[in-house]
């Protein structure tokens, strides 16, 4: 898929839930997930490990532990760091990032209309989610913030809240309150795991102060022993899926 907002074209993978072809009148919620090349097929992944998102969702749906949902995997590009960050930052002495608005525009103004036209979706806010890991978790937060009428579920898996001096914590005040948000972090992430986990805890405290309620529209999960990797996210991806889509 090409975009007028982004330099790089990218593949989009669409996973349809069990029964989609048989239930021709049914419409489905949609979850947009970043780093699509890491979600479904180990041959396209970073490091040869996939999230097994299709297997996990299929199993939960068949067990009636999760409502059927369409999953849209959006491939990353060579400009991943630029596209997944809202602000420019200095990393290893170099200015990087800051094209998140353009990426959000692509998702909302180009990709979502195409998906809604091509598949039987429930296109309203309450049935549209966005999710990702690391910088993908960060851009999920900012895309929902930029388009408060579009996304009702936001998944932040091991989010890179550290970016731009933890600016995301200050931006909670302008984040929409009528969404369900998932945040998680492993206890062995980053060069300083204790500090990484504390940053996530501080971010969640900010959400609490903004009025988000645990077991209602906020979930925070700490995964003991988990590092910052596709394998770690694969092991716990069913948790946010169940939080958002438990029937």
PDB file of C-alpha atoms in Angstrom:
ATOM      1  CA  UNK A   1       0.000   0.000   0.000  1.00  0.00           C
ATOM      2  CA  UNK A   2       1.293   3.427  -0.999  1.00  0.00           C
ATOM      3  CA  UNK A   3       0.636   6.583   0.980  1.00  0.00           C
ATOM      4  CA  UNK A   4       0.617  10.261   0.182  1.00  0.00           C
ATOM      5  CA  UNK A   5       1.806  10.889   3.757  1.00  0.00           C
ATOM      6  CA  UNK A   6       4.761   8.462   3.922  1.00  0.00           C
ATOM      7  CA  UNK A   7       7.872   7.820   1.852  1.00  0.00           C
ATOM      8  CA  UNK A   8       7.686   4.040   1.956  1.00  0.00           C
ATOM      9  CA  UNK A   9       5.000   1.705   0.661  1.00  0.00           C
ATOM     10  CA  UNK A  10       4.287  -1.280   2.905  1.00  0.00           C
ATOM     11  CA  UNK A  11       2.488  -4.604   3.081  1.00  0.00           C
ATOM     12  CA  UNK A  12      -0.754  -4.865   5.032  1.00  0.00           C
ATOM     13  CA  UNK A  13      -1.826  -8.261   6.365  1.00  0.00           C
ATOM     14  CA  UNK A  14      -5.493  -8.803   7.198  1.00  0.00           C
ATOM     15  CA  UNK A  15      -6.446 -11.742   9.404  1.00  0.00           C
ATOM     16  CA  UNK A  16     -10.121 -12.682   9.272  1.00  0.00           C
ATOM     17  CA  UNK A  17     -11.618 -14.505  12.278  1.00  0.00           C
ATOM     18  CA  UNK A  18     -13.081 -18.014  12.189  1.00  0.00           C
ATOM     19  CA  UNK A  19     -16.537 -17.966  10.617  1.00  0.00           C
ATOM     20  CA  UNK A  20     -16.001 -14.769   8.615  1.00  0.00           C
ATOM     21  CA  UNK A  21     -16.851 -16.428   5.281  1.00  0.00           C
ATOM     22  CA  UNK A  22     -19.805 -18.383   6.677  1.00  0.00           C
ATOM     23  CA  UNK A  23     -21.472 -15.525   8.583  1.00  0.00           C
ATOM     24  CA  UNK A  24     -21.963 -13.219   5.618  1.00  0.00           C
ATOM     25  CA  UNK A  25     -24.095 -10.675   7.488  1.00  0.00           C
ATOM     26  CA  UNK A  26     -21.898 -10.290  10.557  1.00  0.00           C
ATOM     27  CA  UNK A  27     -19.669  -7.251  11.010  1.00  0.00           C
ATOM     28  CA  UNK A  28     -16.548  -7.281  13.167  1.00  0.00           C
ATOM     29  CA  UNK A  29     -14.419  -5.004  15.341  1.00  0.00           C
ATOM     30  CA  UNK A  30     -10.977  -4.185  13.963  1.00  0.00           C
ATOM     31  CA  UNK A  31      -7.619  -4.009  15.727  1.00  0.00           C
ATOM     32  CA  UNK A  32      -4.735  -2.308  13.885  1.00  0.00           C
ATOM     33  CA  UNK A  33      -1.358  -3.664  15.005  1.00  0.00           C
ATOM     34  CA  UNK A  34       2.051  -2.172  14.147  1.00  0.00           C
ATOM     35  CA  UNK A  35       5.156  -4.128  13.098  1.00  0.00           C
ATOM     36  CA  UNK A  36       2.904  -6.378  11.034  1.00  0.00           C
ATOM     37  CA  UNK A  37       5.864  -8.384   9.745  1.00  0.00           C
ATOM     38  CA  UNK A  38       6.422  -9.727  13.290  1.00  0.00           C
ATOM     39  CA  UNK A  39       2.851 -10.834  14.013  1.00  0.00           C
ATOM     40  CA  UNK A  40       1.899 -13.849  11.905  1.00  0.00           C
ATOM     41  CA  UNK A  41       4.856 -15.479  10.147  1.00  0.00           C
ATOM     42  CA  UNK A  42       8.332 -16.128  11.533  1.00  0.00           C
ATOM     43  CA  UNK A  43       9.818 -15.958   8.007  1.00  0.00           C
ATOM     44  CA  UNK A  44       9.137 -12.210   7.836  1.00  0.00           C
ATOM     45  CA  UNK A  45      10.005 -11.323  11.422  1.00  0.00           C
ATOM     46  CA  UNK A  46      12.844  -9.532  13.129  1.00  0.00           C
ATOM     47  CA  UNK A  47      14.937 -12.352  14.540  1.00  0.00           C
ATOM     48  CA  UNK A  48      12.790 -15.240  13.335  1.00  0.00           C
ATOM     49  CA  UNK A  49      10.233 -15.175  16.178  1.00  0.00           C
ATOM     50  CA  UNK A  50       6.601 -14.205  15.610  1.00  0.00           C
ATOM     51  CA  UNK A  51       3.868 -13.088  18.006  1.00  0.00           C
ATOM     52  CA  UNK A  52       1.616 -15.975  16.862  1.00  0.00           C
ATOM     53  CA  UNK A  53      -1.155 -13.397  16.886  1.00  0.00           C
ATOM     54  CA  UNK A  54      -3.331 -15.444  14.542  1.00  0.00           C
ATOM     55  CA  UNK A  55      -2.946 -18.675  16.527  1.00  0.00           C
ATOM     56  CA  UNK A  56      -3.596 -16.908  19.836  1.00  0.00           C
ATOM     57  CA  UNK A  57      -6.645 -15.011  18.598  1.00  0.00           C
ATOM     58  CA  UNK A  58      -8.040 -18.065  16.821  1.00  0.00           C
ATOM     59  CA  UNK A  59      -7.675 -20.211  19.924  1.00  0.00           C
ATOM     60  CA  UNK A  60      -9.362 -17.627  22.161  1.00  0.00           C
ATOM     61  CA  UNK A  61     -12.216 -17.118  19.698  1.00  0.00           C
ATOM     62  CA  UNK A  62     -12.819 -20.862  19.329  1.00  0.00           C
ATOM     63  CA  UNK A  63     -12.875 -21.168  23.131  1.00  0.00           C
ATOM     64  CA  UNK A  64     -15.347 -18.251  23.311  1.00  0.00           C
ATOM     65  CA  UNK A  65     -12.904 -16.359  25.534  1.00  0.00           C
ATOM     66  CA  UNK A  66     -12.648 -13.571  22.974  1.00  0.00           C
ATOM     67  CA  UNK A  67     -15.136 -12.045  20.554  1.00  0.00           C
ATOM     68  CA  UNK A  68     -14.272 -12.443  16.848  1.00  0.00           C
ATOM     69  CA  UNK A  69     -12.196  -9.543  15.547  1.00  0.00           C
ATOM     70  CA  UNK A  70     -10.406  -8.582  12.343  1.00  0.00           C
ATOM     71  CA  UNK A  71      -6.668  -8.063  12.893  1.00  0.00           C
ATOM     72  CA  UNK A  72      -4.815  -5.707  10.550  1.00  0.00           C
ATOM     73  CA  UNK A  73      -1.035  -6.042  10.664  1.00  0.00           C
ATOM     74  CA  UNK A  74       0.693  -2.922   9.350  1.00  0.00           C
ATOM     75  CA  UNK A  75       4.261  -3.663   8.246  1.00  0.00           C
ATOM     76  CA  UNK A  76       6.974  -1.358   9.483  1.00  0.00           C
ATOM     77  CA  UNK A  77       9.345   0.332   7.041  1.00  0.00           C
ATOM     78  CA  UNK A  78      13.002   1.444   6.910  1.00  0.00           C
ATOM     79  CA  UNK A  79      11.705   4.656   8.535  1.00  0.00           C
ATOM     80  CA  UNK A  80      10.262   2.810  11.533  1.00  0.00           C
ATOM     81  CA  UNK A  81      11.820   5.047  14.180  1.00  0.00           C
ATOM     82  CA  UNK A  82      10.702   8.183  12.360  1.00  0.00           C
ATOM     83  CA  UNK A  83       7.153   6.941  11.810  1.00  0.00           C
ATOM     84  CA  UNK A  84       6.598   5.537  15.299  1.00  0.00           C
ATOM     85  CA  UNK A  85       7.631   8.694  17.198  1.00  0.00           C
ATOM     86  CA  UNK A  86       5.652  11.902  17.587  1.00  0.00           C
ATOM     87  CA  UNK A  87       8.607  14.118  18.434  1.00  0.00           C
ATOM     88  CA  UNK A  88      12.160  14.245  17.212  1.00  0.00           C
ATOM     89  CA  UNK A  89      14.734  13.155  19.788  1.00  0.00           C
ATOM     90  CA  UNK A  90      18.495  12.798  19.995  1.00  0.00           C
ATOM     91  CA  UNK A  91      19.667   9.178  20.028  1.00  0.00           C
ATOM     92  CA  UNK A  92      23.397   8.444  20.202  1.00  0.00           C
ATOM     93  CA  UNK A  93      24.096  12.038  19.232  1.00  0.00           C
ATOM     94  CA  UNK A  94      21.836  12.000  16.186  1.00  0.00           C
ATOM     95  CA  UNK A  95      18.457  13.694  15.687  1.00  0.00           C
ATOM     96  CA  UNK A  96      15.850  11.051  14.895  1.00  0.00           C
ATOM     97  CA  UNK A  97      12.116  10.589  14.762  1.00  0.00           C
ATOM     98  CA  UNK A  98       9.185  12.942  14.694  1.00  0.00           C
ATOM     99  CA  UNK A  99       7.058  11.754  11.754  1.00  0.00           C
ATOM    100  CA  UNK A 100       4.346  10.130  13.848  1.00  0.00           C
ATOM    101  CA  UNK A 101       1.678  12.570  12.723  1.00  0.00           C
ATOM    102  CA  UNK A 102       2.171  11.520   9.100  1.00  0.00           C
ATOM    103  CA  UNK A 103       1.985   7.841  10.046  1.00  0.00           C
ATOM    104  CA  UNK A 104      -1.203   8.463  12.034  1.00  0.00           C
ATOM    105  CA  UNK A 105      -2.671  10.292   9.045  1.00  0.00           C
ATOM    106  CA  UNK A 106      -1.885   7.287   6.856  1.00  0.00           C
ATOM    107  CA  UNK A 107      -3.612   4.922   9.278  1.00  0.00           C
ATOM    108  CA  UNK A 108      -6.752   6.995   9.738  1.00  0.00           C
ATOM    109  CA  UNK A 109      -7.184   8.718   6.382  1.00  0.00           C
ATOM    110  CA  UNK A 110      -5.954   6.011   3.998  1.00  0.00           C
ATOM    111  CA  UNK A 111      -5.718   2.557   5.567  1.00  0.00           C
ATOM    112  CA  UNK A 112      -8.837   2.557   7.743  1.00  0.00           C
ATOM    113  CA  UNK A 113     -11.189   3.695   4.935  1.00  0.00           C
ATOM    114  CA  UNK A 114      -9.735   0.990   2.694  1.00  0.00           C
ATOM    115  CA  UNK A 115     -10.243  -1.702   5.346  1.00  0.00           C
ATOM    116  CA  UNK A 116     -13.789  -0.511   6.105  1.00  0.00           C
ATOM    117  CA  UNK A 117     -14.629  -0.570   2.405  1.00  0.00           C
ATOM    118  CA  UNK A 118     -13.041  -3.963   1.722  1.00  0.00           C
ATOM    119  CA  UNK A 119     -14.215  -5.969   4.761  1.00  0.00           C
ATOM    120  CA  UNK A 120     -17.301  -6.250   6.926  1.00  0.00           C
ATOM    121  CA  UNK A 121     -16.134  -4.053   9.772  1.00  0.00           C
ATOM    122  CA  UNK A 122     -17.761  -2.244  12.650  1.00  0.00           C
ATOM    123  CA  UNK A 123     -16.123   1.059  11.855  1.00  0.00           C
ATOM    124  CA  UNK A 124     -17.145   3.162  14.861  1.00  0.00           C
ATOM    125  CA  UNK A 125     -14.757   4.200  17.626  1.00  0.00           C
ATOM    126  CA  UNK A 126     -15.960   1.644  20.160  1.00  0.00           C
ATOM    127  CA  UNK A 127     -15.026  -1.157  17.754  1.00  0.00           C
ATOM    128  CA  UNK A 128     -11.699   0.167  16.461  1.00  0.00           C
ATOM    129  CA  UNK A 129      -8.439  -0.505  18.300  1.00  0.00           C
ATOM    130  CA  UNK A 130      -4.735   0.175  17.825  1.00  0.00           C
ATOM    131  CA  UNK A 131      -1.871  -1.734  19.412  1.00  0.00           C
ATOM    132  CA  UNK A 132       1.881  -2.221  19.250  1.00  0.00           C
ATOM    133  CA  UNK A 133       5.036  -2.995  21.176  1.00  0.00           C
ATOM    134  CA  UNK A 134       8.008  -0.811  22.076  1.00  0.00           C
ATOM    135  CA  UNK A 135       7.833   2.287  19.840  1.00  0.00           C
ATOM    136  CA  UNK A 136       4.697   0.674  18.391  1.00  0.00           C
ATOM    137  CA  UNK A 137       3.091   1.037  21.800  1.00  0.00           C
ATOM    138  CA  UNK A 138       4.136   4.664  21.906  1.00  0.00           C
ATOM    139  CA  UNK A 139       2.695   5.527  18.482  1.00  0.00           C
ATOM    140  CA  UNK A 140      -0.553   3.761  19.424  1.00  0.00           C
ATOM    141  CA  UNK A 141      -0.926   6.237  22.292  1.00  0.00           C
ATOM    142  CA  UNK A 142      -0.210   9.240  20.095  1.00  0.00           C
ATOM    143  CA  UNK A 143      -2.401   8.130  17.194  1.00  0.00           C
ATOM    144  CA  UNK A 144      -5.370   7.707  19.527  1.00  0.00           C
ATOM    145  CA  UNK A 145      -4.567  11.093  21.039  1.00  0.00           C
ATOM    146  CA  UNK A 146      -4.444  12.757  17.594  1.00  0.00           C
ATOM    147  CA  UNK A 147      -7.680  11.071  16.477  1.00  0.00           C
ATOM    148  CA  UNK A 148      -9.839  10.891  19.608  1.00  0.00           C
ATOM    149  CA  UNK A 149     -12.967  10.011  17.609  1.00  0.00           C
ATOM    150  CA  UNK A 150     -11.403   6.988  15.912  1.00  0.00           C
ATOM    151  CA  UNK A 151      -9.937   4.536  18.445  1.00  0.00           C
ATOM    152  CA  UNK A 152     -11.639   2.989  21.448  1.00  0.00           C
ATOM    153  CA  UNK A 153      -8.912   0.507  22.457  1.00  0.00           C
ATOM    154  CA  UNK A 154      -5.199   1.284  22.821  1.00  0.00           C
ATOM    155  CA  UNK A 155      -2.639  -1.457  23.489  1.00  0.00           C
ATOM    156  CA  UNK A 156       0.807  -0.379  24.750  1.00  0.00           C
ATOM    157  CA  UNK A 157       3.008  -3.464  25.037  1.00  0.00           C
ATOM    158  CA  UNK A 158       6.425  -2.684  26.562  1.00  0.00           C
ATOM    159  CA  UNK A 159       5.960   0.923  25.414  1.00  0.00           C
ATOM    160  CA  UNK A 160       8.984   3.169  24.851  1.00  0.00           C
ATOM    161  CA  UNK A 161       7.781   5.833  27.254  1.00  0.00           C
ATOM    162  CA  UNK A 162      11.413   6.970  27.647  1.00  0.00           C
ATOM    163  CA  UNK A 163      11.358   8.677  24.244  1.00  0.00           C
ATOM    164  CA  UNK A 164      11.897  12.462  24.296  1.00  0.00           C
ATOM    165  CA  UNK A 165      12.533  12.658  28.054  1.00  0.00           C
ATOM    166  CA  UNK A 166       9.351  10.692  28.826  1.00  0.00           C
ATOM    167  CA  UNK A 167       7.190  13.304  27.114  1.00  0.00           C
ATOM    168  CA  UNK A 168       4.317  10.806  26.889  1.00  0.00           C
ATOM    169  CA  UNK A 169       3.719  11.189  30.629  1.00  0.00           C
ATOM    170  CA  UNK A 170       3.130  14.911  30.129  1.00  0.00           C
ATOM    171  CA  UNK A 171       0.806  14.267  27.188  1.00  0.00           C
ATOM    172  CA  UNK A 172      -1.625  12.136  29.189  1.00  0.00           C
ATOM    173  CA  UNK A 173      -3.557  15.299  29.963  1.00  0.00           C
ATOM    174  CA  UNK A 174      -4.616  15.612  26.320  1.00  0.00           C
ATOM    175  CA  UNK A 175      -5.296  11.897  25.834  1.00  0.00           C
ATOM    176  CA  UNK A 176      -8.977  10.959  25.374  1.00  0.00           C
ATOM    177  CA  UNK A 177     -10.613   9.564  28.508  1.00  0.00           C
ATOM    178  CA  UNK A 178     -13.222   7.409  26.771  1.00  0.00           C
ATOM    179  CA  UNK A 179     -10.900   4.599  25.667  1.00  0.00           C
ATOM    180  CA  UNK A 180      -9.742   1.310  27.149  1.00  0.00           C
ATOM    181  CA  UNK A 181      -5.978   1.255  27.511  1.00  0.00           C
ATOM    182  CA  UNK A 182      -3.662  -1.677  28.154  1.00  0.00           C
ATOM    183  CA  UNK A 183      -0.083  -1.168  29.392  1.00  0.00           C
ATOM    184  CA  UNK A 184       2.412  -3.903  30.233  1.00  0.00           C
ATOM    185  CA  UNK A 185       6.119  -4.306  30.903  1.00  0.00           C
ATOM    186  CA  UNK A 186       8.508  -7.114  31.700  1.00  0.00           C
ATOM    187  CA  UNK A 187      10.823  -7.054  34.693  1.00  0.00           C
ATOM    188  CA  UNK A 188      13.954  -7.633  32.562  1.00  0.00           C
ATOM    189  CA  UNK A 189      13.600  -4.968  29.869  1.00  0.00           C
ATOM    190  CA  UNK A 190      16.245  -2.494  28.785  1.00  0.00           C
ATOM    191  CA  UNK A 191      19.760  -1.798  30.034  1.00  0.00           C
ATOM    192  CA  UNK A 192      18.376  -0.809  33.421  1.00  0.00           C
ATOM    193  CA  UNK A 193      15.306  -3.029  33.944  1.00  0.00           C
ATOM    194  CA  UNK A 194      14.366  -1.459  37.264  1.00  0.00           C
ATOM    195  CA  UNK A 195      14.305   2.026  35.765  1.00  0.00           C
ATOM    196  CA  UNK A 196      12.411   0.798  32.679  1.00  0.00           C
ATOM    197  CA  UNK A 197       9.724  -0.761  34.836  1.00  0.00           C
ATOM    198  CA  UNK A 198       9.499   2.330  37.029  1.00  0.00           C
ATOM    199  CA  UNK A 199       8.941   4.509  33.964  1.00  0.00           C
ATOM    200  CA  UNK A 200       5.990   2.316  32.992  1.00  0.00           C
ATOM    201  CA  UNK A 201       4.636   2.461  36.533  1.00  0.00           C
ATOM    202  CA  UNK A 202       4.904   6.260  36.524  1.00  0.00           C
ATOM    203  CA  UNK A 203       3.078   6.408  33.193  1.00  0.00           C
ATOM    204  CA  UNK A 204       0.243   4.282  34.576  1.00  0.00           C
ATOM    205  CA  UNK A 205       0.093   6.462  37.699  1.00  0.00           C
ATOM    206  CA  UNK A 206      -0.410   9.401  35.351  1.00  0.00           C
ATOM    207  CA  UNK A 207      -3.315   7.575  33.704  1.00  0.00           C
ATOM    208  CA  UNK A 208      -4.813   6.908  37.135  1.00  0.00           C
ATOM    209  CA  UNK A 209      -4.566  10.589  38.032  1.00  0.00           C
ATOM    210  CA  UNK A 210      -6.293  11.401  34.745  1.00  0.00           C
ATOM    211  CA  UNK A 211      -9.262   9.276  35.810  1.00  0.00           C
ATOM    212  CA  UNK A 212      -8.587   5.883  34.256  1.00  0.00           C
ATOM    213  CA  UNK A 213      -9.818   3.000  36.412  1.00  0.00           C
ATOM    214  CA  UNK A 214      -8.237  -0.434  36.754  1.00  0.00           C
ATOM    215  CA  UNK A 215     -10.479  -3.373  35.775  1.00  0.00           C
ATOM    216  CA  UNK A 216     -12.636  -0.875  33.841  1.00  0.00           C
ATOM    217  CA  UNK A 217     -10.822   1.137  31.165  1.00  0.00           C
ATOM    218  CA  UNK A 218      -7.240   0.545  32.343  1.00  0.00           C
ATOM    219  CA  UNK A 219      -5.112  -2.570  32.723  1.00  0.00           C
ATOM    220  CA  UNK A 220      -1.466  -2.704  33.802  1.00  0.00           C
ATOM    221  CA  UNK A 221       0.351  -6.016  33.710  1.00  0.00           C
ATOM    222  CA  UNK A 222       3.899  -6.720  34.896  1.00  0.00           C
ATOM    223  CA  UNK A 223       5.382  -9.882  33.385  1.00  0.00           C
ATOM    224  CA  UNK A 224       7.928 -11.431  35.737  1.00  0.00           C
ATOM    225  CA  UNK A 225      11.208 -12.321  34.023  1.00  0.00           C
ATOM    226  CA  UNK A 226      10.178 -11.035  30.598  1.00  0.00           C
ATOM    227  CA  UNK A 227      12.646  -9.200  28.375  1.00  0.00           C
ATOM    228  CA  UNK A 228      12.077  -6.837  25.423  1.00  0.00           C
ATOM    229  CA  UNK A 229      11.514  -9.328  22.603  1.00  0.00           C
ATOM    230  CA  UNK A 230       9.001 -10.771  20.169  1.00  0.00           C
ATOM    231  CA  UNK A 231       9.089 -14.059  22.109  1.00  0.00           C
ATOM    232  CA  UNK A 232       8.107 -12.297  25.336  1.00  0.00           C
ATOM    233  CA  UNK A 233       5.234 -10.494  23.612  1.00  0.00           C
ATOM    234  CA  UNK A 234       4.037 -13.706  21.990  1.00  0.00           C
ATOM    235  CA  UNK A 235       3.775 -15.329  25.419  1.00  0.00           C
ATOM    236  CA  UNK A 236       1.452 -12.648  26.772  1.00  0.00           C
ATOM    237  CA  UNK A 237      -0.403 -11.257  23.741  1.00  0.00           C
ATOM    238  CA  UNK A 238      -3.545 -13.104  24.788  1.00  0.00           C
ATOM    239  CA  UNK A 239      -3.811 -10.832  27.844  1.00  0.00           C
ATOM    240  CA  UNK A 240      -4.574  -7.587  25.987  1.00  0.00           C
ATOM    241  CA  UNK A 241      -6.765  -9.492  23.523  1.00  0.00           C
ATOM    242  CA  UNK A 242      -8.871 -10.787  26.384  1.00  0.00           C
ATOM    243  CA  UNK A 243      -8.949  -7.381  28.075  1.00  0.00           C
ATOM    244  CA  UNK A 244     -10.315  -5.712  24.949  1.00  0.00           C
ATOM    245  CA  UNK A 245     -12.520  -8.467  23.526  1.00  0.00           C
ATOM    246  CA  UNK A 246     -13.793 -10.738  26.276  1.00  0.00           C
ATOM    247  CA  UNK A 247     -17.425 -11.405  25.248  1.00  0.00           C
TER     248      UNK A 247
END
